Amino acid sequence: MTKASSSTIKPEEAAHFGALAADWWDPRGSSAMLHRLNPVRLGYIRDAVDLHFHCDSSLLKPLAGKKALDVGCGAGLLCEPLARLGARVTGLDAAPENIAAAQAHAAPQALAIDYRSEAIEDFADRGFDLVTSLEVIEHVDDPQTFVAGLARALADDGLMIISTPNRTALSNLMLVELAELTGRIPRGTHHHEQFITPDELEKMLDEAGLRVIDTSGITYSPASGFSISDNLALNYLMTVVRA
């Protein structure tokens, strides 16, 4: 893959994740940690959706009639649940191999998800009620341009959810040194110097005309797994709206 001069896509990052496409949906494979993390992220997103769109938490399809965009969708771990919540979902990913795996997984389930191998800055669609990008911004070439692309896609009254590792000693120990050395995350997945602090990300969002209305941490315990927390040291989620 060659990178256009304006692209935020890092070819080496796209190649790394594209090489993992074949077993992305295997809960014991190279994306096992994402499978364990996904329910926690989905719970956070559902709570934010219910609050923002004034939905009853008992609704099975709170996103019915709404458009959702997941940027850096991989093989569709978030796109599929969003589609089941009623949204018309578009998923973008830098790796064509991931898009192919996502399409192959969605097809037998009759999930009509629009998957595209495209950079957010080249994406022309607008007016998405929900824009998500989870564990992606730390892999792009130009985070500010990436955030601007997310902002352009968001509807005026839309909701955005972003998550990313914090740049701390704890995240370096847990997500780079221990996780990759023990094989829980494929080697080369994370580069600690590319992690972004909450203050840095909030400034980028502000410059793109966006406002953070919630920041919550994701913590990990060997006994209980991942959970939402006030501790931002490892990883965090942000709920974002237009300023």
PDB file of C-alpha atoms in Angstrom:
ATOM      1  CA  MET A   1       0.000   0.000   0.000  1.00  0.00           C
ATOM      2  CA  THR A   2       1.350   3.414  -0.915  1.00  0.00           C
ATOM      3  CA  LYS A   3       0.461   6.385   1.205  1.00  0.00           C
ATOM      4  CA  ALA A   4      -0.919   9.525  -0.404  1.00  0.00           C
ATOM      5  CA  SER A   5       0.784  12.691   0.684  1.00  0.00           C
ATOM      6  CA  SER A   6      -2.286  13.790   2.669  1.00  0.00           C
ATOM      7  CA  SER A   7      -3.047  10.404   4.229  1.00  0.00           C
ATOM      8  CA  THR A   8      -2.953   9.751   7.952  1.00  0.00           C
ATOM      9  CA  ILE A   9      -2.479   6.036   7.244  1.00  0.00           C
ATOM     10  CA  LYS A  10       0.875   4.543   8.188  1.00  0.00           C
ATOM     11  CA  PRO A  11       1.578   1.759   5.673  1.00  0.00           C
ATOM     12  CA  GLU A  12       3.546  -0.280   8.228  1.00  0.00           C
ATOM     13  CA  GLU A  13       0.646  -0.115  10.685  1.00  0.00           C
ATOM     14  CA  ALA A  14      -1.882  -1.138   8.028  1.00  0.00           C
ATOM     15  CA  ALA A  15       0.355  -4.058   7.039  1.00  0.00           C
ATOM     16  CA  HIS A  16       0.754  -5.160  10.664  1.00  0.00           C
ATOM     17  CA  PHE A  17      -2.986  -5.308  11.314  1.00  0.00           C
ATOM     18  CA  GLY A  18      -3.776  -6.665   7.863  1.00  0.00           C
ATOM     19  CA  ALA A  19      -1.530  -9.638   8.611  1.00  0.00           C
ATOM     20  CA  LEU A  20      -3.757 -10.439  11.617  1.00  0.00           C
ATOM     21  CA  ALA A  21      -6.998 -10.371   9.610  1.00  0.00           C
ATOM     22  CA  ALA A  22      -7.434 -14.135   9.252  1.00  0.00           C
ATOM     23  CA  ASP A  23      -7.987 -14.790  12.960  1.00  0.00           C
ATOM     24  CA  TRP A  24      -9.410 -11.413  14.039  1.00  0.00           C
ATOM     25  CA  TRP A  25     -12.679 -13.102  15.015  1.00  0.00           C
ATOM     26  CA  ASP A  26     -10.998 -15.914  16.965  1.00  0.00           C
ATOM     27  CA  PRO A  27     -11.482 -15.082  20.678  1.00  0.00           C
ATOM     28  CA  ARG A  28      -8.340 -17.087  21.442  1.00  0.00           C
ATOM     29  CA  GLY A  29      -6.310 -15.677  18.555  1.00  0.00           C
ATOM     30  CA  SER A  30      -4.156 -12.593  18.115  1.00  0.00           C
ATOM     31  CA  SER A  31      -7.088 -10.284  18.938  1.00  0.00           C
ATOM     32  CA  ALA A  32      -8.048 -12.105  22.144  1.00  0.00           C
ATOM     33  CA  MET A  33      -7.505  -9.000  24.267  1.00  0.00           C
ATOM     34  CA  LEU A  34      -9.830  -6.995  22.006  1.00  0.00           C
ATOM     35  CA  HIS A  35     -12.516  -9.644  22.451  1.00  0.00           C
ATOM     36  CA  ARG A  36     -12.176  -9.272  26.219  1.00  0.00           C
ATOM     37  CA  LEU A  37     -12.188  -5.485  25.984  1.00  0.00           C
ATOM     38  CA  ASN A  38     -15.109  -5.194  23.571  1.00  0.00           C
ATOM     39  CA  PRO A  39     -17.990  -5.770  26.041  1.00  0.00           C
ATOM     40  CA  VAL A  40     -16.661  -3.003  28.291  1.00  0.00           C
ATOM     41  CA  ARG A  41     -16.380  -0.573  25.392  1.00  0.00           C
ATOM     42  CA  LEU A  42     -19.852  -1.521  24.149  1.00  0.00           C
ATOM     43  CA  GLY A  43     -21.324  -0.903  27.588  1.00  0.00           C
ATOM     44  CA  TYR A  44     -19.784   2.555  27.672  1.00  0.00           C
ATOM     45  CA  ILE A  45     -21.042   3.340  24.166  1.00  0.00           C
ATOM     46  CA  ARG A  46     -24.558   2.118  24.979  1.00  0.00           C
ATOM     47  CA  ASP A  47     -24.719   4.308  28.090  1.00  0.00           C
ATOM     48  CA  ALA A  48     -23.523   7.337  26.088  1.00  0.00           C
ATOM     49  CA  VAL A  49     -26.038   6.635  23.294  1.00  0.00           C
ATOM     50  CA  ASP A  50     -28.934   6.311  25.740  1.00  0.00           C
ATOM     51  CA  LEU A  51     -27.997   9.577  27.432  1.00  0.00           C
ATOM     52  CA  HIS A  52     -27.316  11.586  24.273  1.00  0.00           C
ATOM     53  CA  PHE A  53     -30.307  10.413  22.240  1.00  0.00           C
ATOM     54  CA  HIS A  54     -32.650  10.149  25.255  1.00  0.00           C
ATOM     55  CA  CYS A  55     -33.225   6.415  24.777  1.00  0.00           C
ATOM     56  CA  ASP A  56     -34.716   3.969  27.239  1.00  0.00           C
ATOM     57  CA  SER A  57     -32.025   1.508  28.313  1.00  0.00           C
ATOM     58  CA  SER A  58     -34.446  -1.354  27.629  1.00  0.00           C
ATOM     59  CA  LEU A  59     -34.659  -0.566  23.902  1.00  0.00           C
ATOM     60  CA  LEU A  60     -33.146  -3.321  21.764  1.00  0.00           C
ATOM     61  CA  LYS A  61     -32.392  -0.971  18.854  1.00  0.00           C
ATOM     62  CA  PRO A  62     -31.621   2.491  20.236  1.00  0.00           C
ATOM     63  CA  LEU A  63     -29.764   3.400  17.028  1.00  0.00           C
ATOM     64  CA  ALA A  64     -32.666   2.572  14.704  1.00  0.00           C
ATOM     65  CA  GLY A  65     -32.857   5.166  11.928  1.00  0.00           C
ATOM     66  CA  LYS A  66     -29.390   6.502  12.736  1.00  0.00           C
ATOM     67  CA  LYS A  67     -26.096   6.397  10.840  1.00  0.00           C
ATOM     68  CA  ALA A  68     -22.947   5.124  12.572  1.00  0.00           C
ATOM     69  CA  LEU A  69     -19.344   5.291  11.377  1.00  0.00           C
ATOM     70  CA  ASP A  70     -16.525   3.216  12.904  1.00  0.00           C
ATOM     71  CA  VAL A  71     -13.076   4.398  11.826  1.00  0.00           C
ATOM     72  CA  GLY A  72     -10.305   1.821  12.054  1.00  0.00           C
ATOM     73  CA  CYS A  73     -12.905  -0.922  12.218  1.00  0.00           C
ATOM     74  CA  GLY A  74     -10.576  -3.905  11.817  1.00  0.00           C
ATOM     75  CA  ALA A  75     -12.679  -6.952  10.961  1.00  0.00           C
ATOM     76  CA  GLY A  76     -15.857  -5.460  12.418  1.00  0.00           C
ATOM     77  CA  LEU A  77     -15.809  -6.233  16.140  1.00  0.00           C
ATOM     78  CA  LEU A  78     -17.662  -2.988  16.864  1.00  0.00           C
ATOM     79  CA  CYS A  79     -19.525  -2.564  13.556  1.00  0.00           C
ATOM     80  CA  GLU A  80     -21.557  -5.730  14.005  1.00  0.00           C
ATOM     81  CA  PRO A  81     -22.920  -4.839  17.476  1.00  0.00           C
ATOM     82  CA  LEU A  82     -23.731  -1.324  16.250  1.00  0.00           C
ATOM     83  CA  ALA A  83     -25.688  -2.819  13.360  1.00  0.00           C
ATOM     84  CA  ARG A  84     -27.585  -5.045  15.793  1.00  0.00           C
ATOM     85  CA  LEU A  85     -28.448  -1.930  17.797  1.00  0.00           C
ATOM     86  CA  GLY A  86     -30.251  -0.704  14.697  1.00  0.00           C
ATOM     87  CA  ALA A  87     -27.713   1.616  13.058  1.00  0.00           C
ATOM     88  CA  ARG A  88     -26.878   1.857   9.374  1.00  0.00           C
ATOM     89  CA  VAL A  89     -23.175   1.210   9.803  1.00  0.00           C
ATOM     90  CA  THR A  90     -20.155   2.184   7.727  1.00  0.00           C
ATOM     91  CA  GLY A  91     -16.747   0.794   8.686  1.00  0.00           C
ATOM     92  CA  LEU A  92     -13.431   2.209   7.452  1.00  0.00           C
ATOM     93  CA  ASP A  93     -10.073   0.497   7.774  1.00  0.00           C
ATOM     94  CA  ALA A  94      -6.623   1.066   6.304  1.00  0.00           C
ATOM     95  CA  ALA A  95      -6.008  -2.648   5.622  1.00  0.00           C
ATOM     96  CA  PRO A  96      -7.918  -4.232   2.705  1.00  0.00           C
ATOM     97  CA  GLU A  97      -7.373  -7.629   4.367  1.00  0.00           C
ATOM     98  CA  ASN A  98      -9.384  -6.480   7.374  1.00  0.00           C
ATOM     99  CA  ILE A  99     -12.211  -5.203   5.188  1.00  0.00           C
ATOM    100  CA  ALA A 100     -12.355  -8.552   3.385  1.00  0.00           C
ATOM    101  CA  ALA A 101     -12.475 -10.412   6.719  1.00  0.00           C
ATOM    102  CA  ALA A 102     -15.190  -8.064   7.988  1.00  0.00           C
ATOM    103  CA  GLN A 103     -17.325  -8.560   4.893  1.00  0.00           C
ATOM    104  CA  ALA A 104     -16.911 -12.335   5.044  1.00  0.00           C
ATOM    105  CA  HIS A 105     -17.969 -12.429   8.704  1.00  0.00           C
ATOM    106  CA  ALA A 106     -20.986 -10.129   8.277  1.00  0.00           C
ATOM    107  CA  ALA A 107     -22.411 -11.737   5.131  1.00  0.00           C
ATOM    108  CA  PRO A 108     -23.756 -15.013   6.640  1.00  0.00           C
ATOM    109  CA  GLN A 109     -25.471 -12.992   9.365  1.00  0.00           C
ATOM    110  CA  ALA A 110     -27.244 -10.751   6.844  1.00  0.00           C
ATOM    111  CA  LEU A 111     -25.690  -7.650   8.404  1.00  0.00           C
ATOM    112  CA  ALA A 112     -25.729  -4.901   5.780  1.00  0.00           C
ATOM    113  CA  ILE A 113     -22.581  -3.046   6.819  1.00  0.00           C
ATOM    114  CA  ASP A 114     -20.827  -0.780   4.334  1.00  0.00           C
ATOM    115  CA  TYR A 115     -17.147  -1.667   4.705  1.00  0.00           C
ATOM    116  CA  ARG A 116     -14.509   0.399   2.910  1.00  0.00           C
ATOM    117  CA  SER A 117     -10.716   0.440   2.851  1.00  0.00           C
ATOM    118  CA  GLU A 118     -10.366   4.202   2.971  1.00  0.00           C
ATOM    119  CA  ALA A 119      -8.679   6.912   5.021  1.00  0.00           C
ATOM    120  CA  ILE A 120     -10.970   9.192   7.024  1.00  0.00           C
ATOM    121  CA  GLU A 121      -9.559  12.310   5.353  1.00  0.00           C
ATOM    122  CA  ASP A 122     -10.621  10.929   1.939  1.00  0.00           C
ATOM    123  CA  PHE A 123     -14.069   9.862   3.151  1.00  0.00           C
ATOM    124  CA  ALA A 124     -16.788  12.052   1.651  1.00  0.00           C
ATOM    125  CA  ASP A 125     -19.901  11.002   3.593  1.00  0.00           C
ATOM    126  CA  ARG A 126     -21.184  13.350   6.280  1.00  0.00           C
ATOM    127  CA  GLY A 127     -23.923  13.586   8.894  1.00  0.00           C
ATOM    128  CA  PHE A 128     -23.210  10.516  11.016  1.00  0.00           C
ATOM    129  CA  ASP A 129     -25.182  10.415  14.244  1.00  0.00           C
ATOM    130  CA  LEU A 130     -22.499   8.279  15.890  1.00  0.00           C
ATOM    131  CA  VAL A 131     -18.778   8.275  15.062  1.00  0.00           C
ATOM    132  CA  THR A 132     -16.490   5.832  16.859  1.00  0.00           C
ATOM    133  CA  SER A 133     -12.757   5.202  16.686  1.00  0.00           C
ATOM    134  CA  LEU A 134     -11.410   2.813  19.297  1.00  0.00           C
ATOM    135  CA  GLU A 135      -7.704   2.080  19.792  1.00  0.00           C
ATOM    136  CA  VAL A 136      -6.867   3.701  16.442  1.00  0.00           C
ATOM    137  CA  ILE A 137      -5.537   7.242  16.840  1.00  0.00           C
ATOM    138  CA  GLU A 138      -2.284   5.945  18.363  1.00  0.00           C
ATOM    139  CA  HIS A 139      -1.564   4.193  15.048  1.00  0.00           C
ATOM    140  CA  VAL A 140      -2.048   7.111  12.626  1.00  0.00           C
ATOM    141  CA  ASP A 141       0.521   9.378  11.033  1.00  0.00           C
ATOM    142  CA  ASP A 142      -1.081  12.724  11.867  1.00  0.00           C
ATOM    143  CA  PRO A 143      -3.469  12.588  14.848  1.00  0.00           C
ATOM    144  CA  GLN A 144      -4.718  16.175  14.420  1.00  0.00           C
ATOM    145  CA  THR A 145      -5.658  15.598  10.773  1.00  0.00           C
ATOM    146  CA  PHE A 146      -7.270  12.313  11.777  1.00  0.00           C
ATOM    147  CA  VAL A 147      -9.407  14.060  14.416  1.00  0.00           C
ATOM    148  CA  ALA A 148     -10.398  16.722  11.872  1.00  0.00           C
ATOM    149  CA  GLY A 149     -11.592  13.941   9.574  1.00  0.00           C
ATOM    150  CA  LEU A 150     -13.687  12.426  12.356  1.00  0.00           C
ATOM    151  CA  ALA A 151     -15.185  15.857  13.068  1.00  0.00           C
ATOM    152  CA  ARG A 152     -16.175  16.405   9.428  1.00  0.00           C
ATOM    153  CA  ALA A 153     -18.115  13.133   9.397  1.00  0.00           C
ATOM    154  CA  LEU A 154     -20.070  13.933  12.564  1.00  0.00           C
ATOM    155  CA  ALA A 155     -23.599  15.320  12.384  1.00  0.00           C
ATOM    156  CA  ASP A 156     -24.179  18.665  14.110  1.00  0.00           C
ATOM    157  CA  ASP A 157     -26.064  16.949  16.945  1.00  0.00           C
ATOM    158  CA  GLY A 158     -24.031  13.746  16.739  1.00  0.00           C
ATOM    159  CA  LEU A 159     -22.073  11.766  19.297  1.00  0.00           C
ATOM    160  CA  MET A 160     -18.436  10.660  19.076  1.00  0.00           C
ATOM    161  CA  ILE A 161     -16.624   8.017  21.139  1.00  0.00           C
ATOM    162  CA  ILE A 162     -12.826   7.705  21.058  1.00  0.00           C
ATOM    163  CA  SER A 163     -10.576   5.408  23.046  1.00  0.00           C
ATOM    164  CA  THR A 164      -6.805   5.133  23.179  1.00  0.00           C
ATOM    165  CA  PRO A 165      -3.993   4.144  25.569  1.00  0.00           C
ATOM    166  CA  ASN A 166      -2.589   6.875  27.792  1.00  0.00           C
ATOM    167  CA  ARG A 167       1.145   7.614  27.549  1.00  0.00           C
ATOM    168  CA  THR A 168       2.232   6.601  31.043  1.00  0.00           C
ATOM    169  CA  ALA A 169       4.747   4.293  32.675  1.00  0.00           C
ATOM    170  CA  LEU A 170       1.885   1.890  33.457  1.00  0.00           C
ATOM    171  CA  SER A 171       0.712   1.660  29.845  1.00  0.00           C
ATOM    172  CA  ASN A 172       4.283   1.051  28.694  1.00  0.00           C
ATOM    173  CA  LEU A 173       4.658  -1.765  31.216  1.00  0.00           C
ATOM    174  CA  MET A 174       1.250  -3.376  30.640  1.00  0.00           C
ATOM    175  CA  LEU A 175       0.583  -2.833  26.935  1.00  0.00           C
ATOM    176  CA  VAL A 176       4.073  -2.946  25.476  1.00  0.00           C
ATOM    177  CA  GLU A 177       6.520  -4.772  27.695  1.00  0.00           C
ATOM    178  CA  LEU A 178       4.351  -7.383  29.436  1.00  0.00           C
ATOM    179  CA  ALA A 179       1.529  -7.855  26.927  1.00  0.00           C
ATOM    180  CA  GLU A 180       3.779  -8.217  23.908  1.00  0.00           C
ATOM    181  CA  LEU A 181       6.505 -10.194  25.658  1.00  0.00           C
ATOM    182  CA  THR A 182       3.955 -12.719  26.941  1.00  0.00           C
ATOM    183  CA  GLY A 183       2.209 -12.952  23.563  1.00  0.00           C
ATOM    184  CA  ARG A 184      -1.109 -11.519  24.757  1.00  0.00           C
ATOM    185  CA  ILE A 185      -0.789  -8.800  22.128  1.00  0.00           C
ATOM    186  CA  PRO A 186       1.135  -9.405  18.859  1.00  0.00           C
ATOM    187  CA  ARG A 187       4.642  -7.988  18.981  1.00  0.00           C
ATOM    188  CA  GLY A 188       4.909  -4.594  17.297  1.00  0.00           C
ATOM    189  CA  THR A 189       1.262  -3.655  17.927  1.00  0.00           C
ATOM    190  CA  HIS A 190       2.009  -0.760  20.267  1.00  0.00           C
ATOM    191  CA  HIS A 191       4.620   1.988  20.230  1.00  0.00           C
ATOM    192  CA  HIS A 192       4.584   3.818  23.529  1.00  0.00           C
ATOM    193  CA  GLU A 193       5.858   7.092  22.128  1.00  0.00           C
ATOM    194  CA  GLN A 194       2.755   7.247  19.903  1.00  0.00           C
ATOM    195  CA  PHE A 195       0.328   7.003  22.838  1.00  0.00           C
ATOM    196  CA  ILE A 196      -1.649  10.187  23.510  1.00  0.00           C
ATOM    197  CA  THR A 197      -2.487  11.710  26.875  1.00  0.00           C
ATOM    198  CA  PRO A 198      -6.051  12.854  27.653  1.00  0.00           C
ATOM    199  CA  ASP A 199      -4.918  16.499  27.717  1.00  0.00           C
ATOM    200  CA  GLU A 200      -3.285  16.160  24.299  1.00  0.00           C
ATOM    201  CA  LEU A 201      -6.347  14.497  22.792  1.00  0.00           C
ATOM    202  CA  GLU A 202      -8.732  17.027  24.306  1.00  0.00           C
ATOM    203  CA  LYS A 203      -6.673  19.838  22.764  1.00  0.00           C
ATOM    204  CA  MET A 204      -6.856  18.147  19.328  1.00  0.00           C
ATOM    205  CA  LEU A 205     -10.612  17.737  19.677  1.00  0.00           C
ATOM    206  CA  ASP A 206     -10.983  21.375  20.727  1.00  0.00           C
ATOM    207  CA  GLU A 207      -9.035  22.526  17.669  1.00  0.00           C
ATOM    208  CA  ALA A 208     -11.451  20.482  15.509  1.00  0.00           C
ATOM    209  CA  GLY A 209     -14.470  22.250  17.027  1.00  0.00           C
ATOM    210  CA  LEU A 210     -15.380  19.433  19.393  1.00  0.00           C
ATOM    211  CA  ARG A 211     -16.008  19.270  23.134  1.00  0.00           C
ATOM    212  CA  VAL A 212     -15.304  16.420  25.570  1.00  0.00           C
ATOM    213  CA  ILE A 213     -18.230  15.739  27.914  1.00  0.00           C
ATOM    214  CA  ASP A 214     -16.874  12.612  29.612  1.00  0.00           C
ATOM    215  CA  THR A 215     -13.522  10.934  30.103  1.00  0.00           C
ATOM    216  CA  SER A 216     -13.435   7.501  31.725  1.00  0.00           C
ATOM    217  CA  GLY A 217     -10.582   5.094  32.262  1.00  0.00           C
ATOM    218  CA  ILE A 218     -10.331   1.428  31.388  1.00  0.00           C
ATOM    219  CA  THR A 219      -8.472  -0.644  33.947  1.00  0.00           C
ATOM    220  CA  TYR A 220      -7.391  -4.274  33.911  1.00  0.00           C
ATOM    221  CA  SER A 221      -7.259  -6.876  36.640  1.00  0.00           C
ATOM    222  CA  PRO A 222      -6.112 -10.476  36.088  1.00  0.00           C
ATOM    223  CA  ALA A 223      -8.966 -11.598  38.341  1.00  0.00           C
ATOM    224  CA  SER A 224     -11.833  -9.580  36.862  1.00  0.00           C
ATOM    225  CA  GLY A 225     -10.570  -8.430  33.461  1.00  0.00           C
ATOM    226  CA  PHE A 226     -11.330  -4.998  32.008  1.00  0.00           C
ATOM    227  CA  SER A 227     -13.653  -2.473  33.630  1.00  0.00           C
ATOM    228  CA  ILE A 228     -14.608   1.208  33.442  1.00  0.00           C
ATOM    229  CA  SER A 229     -12.806   3.250  36.092  1.00  0.00           C
ATOM    230  CA  ASP A 230     -11.832   6.765  37.155  1.00  0.00           C
ATOM    231  CA  ASN A 231      -8.199   5.703  36.674  1.00  0.00           C
ATOM    232  CA  LEU A 232      -6.948   6.944  33.277  1.00  0.00           C
ATOM    233  CA  ALA A 233      -3.394   5.625  33.590  1.00  0.00           C
ATOM    234  CA  LEU A 234      -3.757   2.609  31.280  1.00  0.00           C
ATOM    235  CA  ASN A 235      -6.419   3.429  28.717  1.00  0.00           C
ATOM    236  CA  TYR A 236      -9.345   5.831  28.444  1.00  0.00           C
ATOM    237  CA  LEU A 237     -12.572   6.554  26.571  1.00  0.00           C
ATOM    238  CA  MET A 238     -13.913   9.994  25.675  1.00  0.00           C
ATOM    239  CA  THR A 239     -17.462  11.042  24.854  1.00  0.00           C
ATOM    240  CA  VAL A 240     -17.388  13.972  22.460  1.00  0.00           C
ATOM    241  CA  VAL A 241     -19.911  16.375  20.894  1.00  0.00           C
ATOM    242  CA  ARG A 242     -19.692  19.517  18.797  1.00  0.00           C
ATOM    243  CA  ALA A 243     -18.600  22.569  20.753  1.00  0.00           C
TER     244      ALA A 243
END
